[in-house]
Tab-separated table of C-alpha atoms in Angstrom:
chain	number	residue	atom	x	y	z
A	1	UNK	CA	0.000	0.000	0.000
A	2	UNK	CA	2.531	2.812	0.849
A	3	UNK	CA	5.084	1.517	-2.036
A	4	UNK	CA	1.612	2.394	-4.427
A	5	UNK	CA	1.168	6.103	-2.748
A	6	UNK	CA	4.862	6.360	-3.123
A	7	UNK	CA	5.078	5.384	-6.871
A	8	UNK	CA	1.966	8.100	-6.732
A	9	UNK	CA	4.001	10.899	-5.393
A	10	UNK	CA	6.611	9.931	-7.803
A	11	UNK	CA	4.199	10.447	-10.884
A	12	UNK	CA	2.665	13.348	-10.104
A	13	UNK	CA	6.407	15.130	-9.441
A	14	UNK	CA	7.266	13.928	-12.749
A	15	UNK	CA	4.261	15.097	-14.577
A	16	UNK	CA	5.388	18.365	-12.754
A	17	UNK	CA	8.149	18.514	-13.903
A	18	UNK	CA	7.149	17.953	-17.679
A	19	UNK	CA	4.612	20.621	-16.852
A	20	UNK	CA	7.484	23.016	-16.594
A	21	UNK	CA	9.529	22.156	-19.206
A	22	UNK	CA	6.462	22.015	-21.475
A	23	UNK	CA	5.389	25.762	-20.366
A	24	UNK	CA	8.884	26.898	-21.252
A	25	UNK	CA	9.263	25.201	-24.891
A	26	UNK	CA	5.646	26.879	-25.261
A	27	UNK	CA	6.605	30.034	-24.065
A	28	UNK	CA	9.593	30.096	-26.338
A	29	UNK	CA	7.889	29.356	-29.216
A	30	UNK	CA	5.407	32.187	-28.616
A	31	UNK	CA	7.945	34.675	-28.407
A	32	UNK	CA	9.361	33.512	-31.894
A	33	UNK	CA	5.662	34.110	-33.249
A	34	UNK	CA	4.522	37.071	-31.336
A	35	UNK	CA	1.687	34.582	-29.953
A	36	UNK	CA	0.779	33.665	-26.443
A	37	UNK	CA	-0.365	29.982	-25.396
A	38	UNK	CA	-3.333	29.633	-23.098
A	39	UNK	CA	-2.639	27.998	-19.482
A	40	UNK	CA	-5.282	25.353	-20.618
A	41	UNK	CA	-2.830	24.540	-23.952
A	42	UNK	CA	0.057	24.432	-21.868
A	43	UNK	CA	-1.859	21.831	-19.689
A	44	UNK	CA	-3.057	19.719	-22.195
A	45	UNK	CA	-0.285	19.905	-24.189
A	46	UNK	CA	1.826	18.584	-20.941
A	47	UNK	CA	-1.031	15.495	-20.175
A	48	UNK	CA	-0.473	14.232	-23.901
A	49	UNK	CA	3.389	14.071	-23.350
A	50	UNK	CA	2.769	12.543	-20.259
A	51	UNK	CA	0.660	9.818	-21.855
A	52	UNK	CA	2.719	9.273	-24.668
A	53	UNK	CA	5.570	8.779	-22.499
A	54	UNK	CA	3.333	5.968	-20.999
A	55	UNK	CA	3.223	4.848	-24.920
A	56	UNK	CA	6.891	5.280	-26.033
A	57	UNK	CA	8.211	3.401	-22.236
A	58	UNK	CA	5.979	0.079	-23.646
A	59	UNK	CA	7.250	0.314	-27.233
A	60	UNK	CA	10.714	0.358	-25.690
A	61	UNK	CA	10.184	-2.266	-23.476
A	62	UNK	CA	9.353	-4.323	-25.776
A	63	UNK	CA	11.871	-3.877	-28.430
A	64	UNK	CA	14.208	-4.092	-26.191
A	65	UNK	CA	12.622	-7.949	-24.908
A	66	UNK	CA	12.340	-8.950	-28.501
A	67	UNK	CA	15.974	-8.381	-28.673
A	68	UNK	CA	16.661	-10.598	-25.375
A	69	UNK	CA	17.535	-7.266	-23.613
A	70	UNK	CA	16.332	-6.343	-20.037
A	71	UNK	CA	18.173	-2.580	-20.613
A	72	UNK	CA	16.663	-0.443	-23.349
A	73	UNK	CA	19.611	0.990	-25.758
A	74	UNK	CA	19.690	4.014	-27.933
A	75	UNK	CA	18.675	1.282	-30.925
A	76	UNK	CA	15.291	0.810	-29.401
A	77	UNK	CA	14.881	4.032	-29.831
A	78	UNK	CA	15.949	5.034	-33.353
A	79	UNK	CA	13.310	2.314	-33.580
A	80	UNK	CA	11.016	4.045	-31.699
A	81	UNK	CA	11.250	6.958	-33.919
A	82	UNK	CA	10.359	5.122	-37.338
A	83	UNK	CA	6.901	6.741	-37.807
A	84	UNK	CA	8.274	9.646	-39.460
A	85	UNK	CA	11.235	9.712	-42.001
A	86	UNK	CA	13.003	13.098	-40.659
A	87	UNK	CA	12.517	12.147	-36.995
A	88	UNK	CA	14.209	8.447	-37.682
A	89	UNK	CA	17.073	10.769	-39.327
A	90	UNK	CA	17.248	13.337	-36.374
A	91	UNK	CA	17.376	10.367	-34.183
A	92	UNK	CA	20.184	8.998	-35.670
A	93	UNK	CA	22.593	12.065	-35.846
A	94	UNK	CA	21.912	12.563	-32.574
A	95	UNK	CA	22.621	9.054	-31.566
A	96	UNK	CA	25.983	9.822	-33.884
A	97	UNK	CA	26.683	13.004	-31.634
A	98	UNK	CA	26.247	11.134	-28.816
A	99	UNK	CA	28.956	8.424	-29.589
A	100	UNK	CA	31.224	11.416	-31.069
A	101	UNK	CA	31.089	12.895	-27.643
A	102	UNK	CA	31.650	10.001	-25.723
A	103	UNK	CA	35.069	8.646	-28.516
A	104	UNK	CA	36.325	12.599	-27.903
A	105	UNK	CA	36.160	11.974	-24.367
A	106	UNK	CA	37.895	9.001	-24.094
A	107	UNK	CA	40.392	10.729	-26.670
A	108	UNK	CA	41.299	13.386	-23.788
A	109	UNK	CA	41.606	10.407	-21.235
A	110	UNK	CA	44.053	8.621	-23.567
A	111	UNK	CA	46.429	10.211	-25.395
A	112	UNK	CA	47.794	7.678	-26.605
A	113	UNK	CA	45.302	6.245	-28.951
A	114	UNK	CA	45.277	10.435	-30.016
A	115	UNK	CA	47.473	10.258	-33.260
A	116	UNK	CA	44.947	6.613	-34.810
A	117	UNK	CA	41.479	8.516	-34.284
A	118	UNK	CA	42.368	11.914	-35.403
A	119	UNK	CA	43.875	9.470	-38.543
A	120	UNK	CA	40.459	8.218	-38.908
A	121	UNK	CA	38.629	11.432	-38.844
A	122	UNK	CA	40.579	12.295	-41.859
A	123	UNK	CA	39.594	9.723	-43.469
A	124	UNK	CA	35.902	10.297	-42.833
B	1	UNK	CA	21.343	33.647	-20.666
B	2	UNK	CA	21.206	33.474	-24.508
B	3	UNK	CA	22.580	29.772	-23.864
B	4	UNK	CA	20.088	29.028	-21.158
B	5	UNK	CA	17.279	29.791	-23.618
B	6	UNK	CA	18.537	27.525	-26.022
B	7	UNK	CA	18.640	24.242	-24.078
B	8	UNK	CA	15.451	24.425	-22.998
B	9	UNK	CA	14.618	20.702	-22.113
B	10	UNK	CA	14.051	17.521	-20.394
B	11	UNK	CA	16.219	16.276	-17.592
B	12	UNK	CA	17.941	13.157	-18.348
B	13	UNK	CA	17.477	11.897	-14.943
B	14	UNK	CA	13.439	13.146	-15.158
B	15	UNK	CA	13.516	11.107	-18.473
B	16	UNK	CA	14.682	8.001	-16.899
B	17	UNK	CA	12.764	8.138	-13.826
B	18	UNK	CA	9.406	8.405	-16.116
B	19	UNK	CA	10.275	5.928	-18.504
B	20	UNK	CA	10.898	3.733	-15.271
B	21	UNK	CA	7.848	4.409	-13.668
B	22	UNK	CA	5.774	3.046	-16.814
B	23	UNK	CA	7.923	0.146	-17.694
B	24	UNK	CA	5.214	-3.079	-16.845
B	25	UNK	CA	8.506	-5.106	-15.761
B	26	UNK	CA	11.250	-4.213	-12.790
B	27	UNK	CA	13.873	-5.431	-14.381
B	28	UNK	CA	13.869	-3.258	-17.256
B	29	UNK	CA	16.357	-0.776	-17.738
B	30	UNK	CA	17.509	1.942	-19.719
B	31	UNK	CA	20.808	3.406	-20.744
B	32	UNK	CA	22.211	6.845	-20.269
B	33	UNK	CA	22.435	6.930	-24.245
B	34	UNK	CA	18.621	5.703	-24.520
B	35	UNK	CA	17.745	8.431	-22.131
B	36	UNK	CA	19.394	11.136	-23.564
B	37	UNK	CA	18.210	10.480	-27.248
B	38	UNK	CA	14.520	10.098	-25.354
B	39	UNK	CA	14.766	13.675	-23.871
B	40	UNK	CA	15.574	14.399	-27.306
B	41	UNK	CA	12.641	12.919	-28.748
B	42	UNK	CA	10.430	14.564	-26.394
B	43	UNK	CA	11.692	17.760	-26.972
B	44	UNK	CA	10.716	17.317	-30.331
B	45	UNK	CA	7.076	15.973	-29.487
B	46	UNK	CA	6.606	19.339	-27.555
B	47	UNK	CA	8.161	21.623	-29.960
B	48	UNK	CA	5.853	19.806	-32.942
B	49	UNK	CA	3.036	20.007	-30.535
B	50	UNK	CA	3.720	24.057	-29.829
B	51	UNK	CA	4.428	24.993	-33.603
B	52	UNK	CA	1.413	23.070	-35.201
B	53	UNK	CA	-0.762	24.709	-32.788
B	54	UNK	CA	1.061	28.404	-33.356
B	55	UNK	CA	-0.262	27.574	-36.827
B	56	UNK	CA	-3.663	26.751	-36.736
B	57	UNK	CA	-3.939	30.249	-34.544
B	58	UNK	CA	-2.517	31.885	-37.057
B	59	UNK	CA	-4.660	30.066	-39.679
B	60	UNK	CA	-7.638	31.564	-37.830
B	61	UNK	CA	-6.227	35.066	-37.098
B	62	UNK	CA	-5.927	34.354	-33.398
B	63	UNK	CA	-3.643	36.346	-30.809
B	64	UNK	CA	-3.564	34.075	-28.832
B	65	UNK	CA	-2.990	29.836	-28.861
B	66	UNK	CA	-6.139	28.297	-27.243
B	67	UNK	CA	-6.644	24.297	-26.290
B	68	UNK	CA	-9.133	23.997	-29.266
B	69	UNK	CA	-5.932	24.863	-31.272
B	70	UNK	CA	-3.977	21.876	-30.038
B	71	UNK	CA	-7.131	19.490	-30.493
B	72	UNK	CA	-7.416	20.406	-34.526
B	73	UNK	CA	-3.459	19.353	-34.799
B	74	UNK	CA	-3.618	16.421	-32.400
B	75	UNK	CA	-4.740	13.437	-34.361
B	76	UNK	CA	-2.105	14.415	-36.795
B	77	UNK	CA	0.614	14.696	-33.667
B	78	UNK	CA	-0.494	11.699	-32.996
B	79	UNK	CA	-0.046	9.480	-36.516
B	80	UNK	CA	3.564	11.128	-36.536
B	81	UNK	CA	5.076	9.887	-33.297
């Protein structure tokens, strides 16, 4: 019973929090048009995230399972993100970024393996 | 403050908590990669959400973006992710 208020608690912080972050993408995107967004479009705007979250965590689940995974990867979710042609390929270049970041990283932990990536870059 | 303004988004640890929270199993979890690019995604569902509904007020000469606004664009929104 109190693990089930917990989880509770937990859900409504989080749908607080995507509240906010949903008010300030809206709000930004007002300003670029010189148009204000309702508190009401703000709010449903925020409830349909929050239920498509609910959507996207089962998808993800589930690719990962079919793929005899119990951790979801960034490939479930370029697969995820198949619906629409340029989201699949914003997915992806992000995913890219992602692992850029992380090799450049490791680059300025090891300098020794410096001189064969920046080889391969030059390459690419 | 300009920079601020331009990373407006999800958390990745607000991300992970609420893709936790929904997952039907315990064991299941998700990488800091998965999490990230999901943040990412959401952004994106938001920002589409915001912009489609910017235009249908402007479509119909409105000042202001109002929640029957959102519900013209959100079958559409819908098909797309």
């Amino acid at each position: 019973m109190k693990m089930s208020v917990d989880k509770d608690e937990t859900l409504q912080r989080l749908k607080a929090a995507v509240h906010y972050t949903v008010g300030r993408l809206c709000q930004k995107t007002g300003e670029d048009h010189r148009r204000e967004f309702s508190r009401q479009v703000v709010a449903a705007i925020a409830e349909t995230t929050f239920r498509q979250c609910d959507i996207f965590a089962k998808d993800l689940e589930a690719f990962a399972r079919h793929a005899k995974r119990s951790t979801v990867t960034a490939e479930d979710v370029k697969l995820a993100a198949r619906r629409s042609t340029a989201l699949s390929i914003y997915i992806q270049n992000k995913s890219e970024e992602l692992n850029q970041e992380q090799k450049d990283l490791k680059k300025k932990n090891t300098g020794k393996r410096k001189s064969r990536e920046t080889e391969e870059e030059s390459r690419e | 403050m300009a920079e601020q303004s331009a990373e407006i988004g999800f958390k990745k640890d607000t991300v992970s908590k609420l893709l936790s929270c929904f997952f039907k199993e315990e064991k299941t979890k998700l990488s800091g990669d998965a999490a990230l690019l999901m943040a990412e995604m959401l952004k994106i569902f938001v920002q589409e959400a915001a912009v489609r509904s910017q235009k249908q007020a402007e479509s119909e000469d409105c000042d202001q973006v109002d929640i029957e606004h959102f519900e013209k664009i959100l079958p559409q929104l819908l098909l797309d992710f």
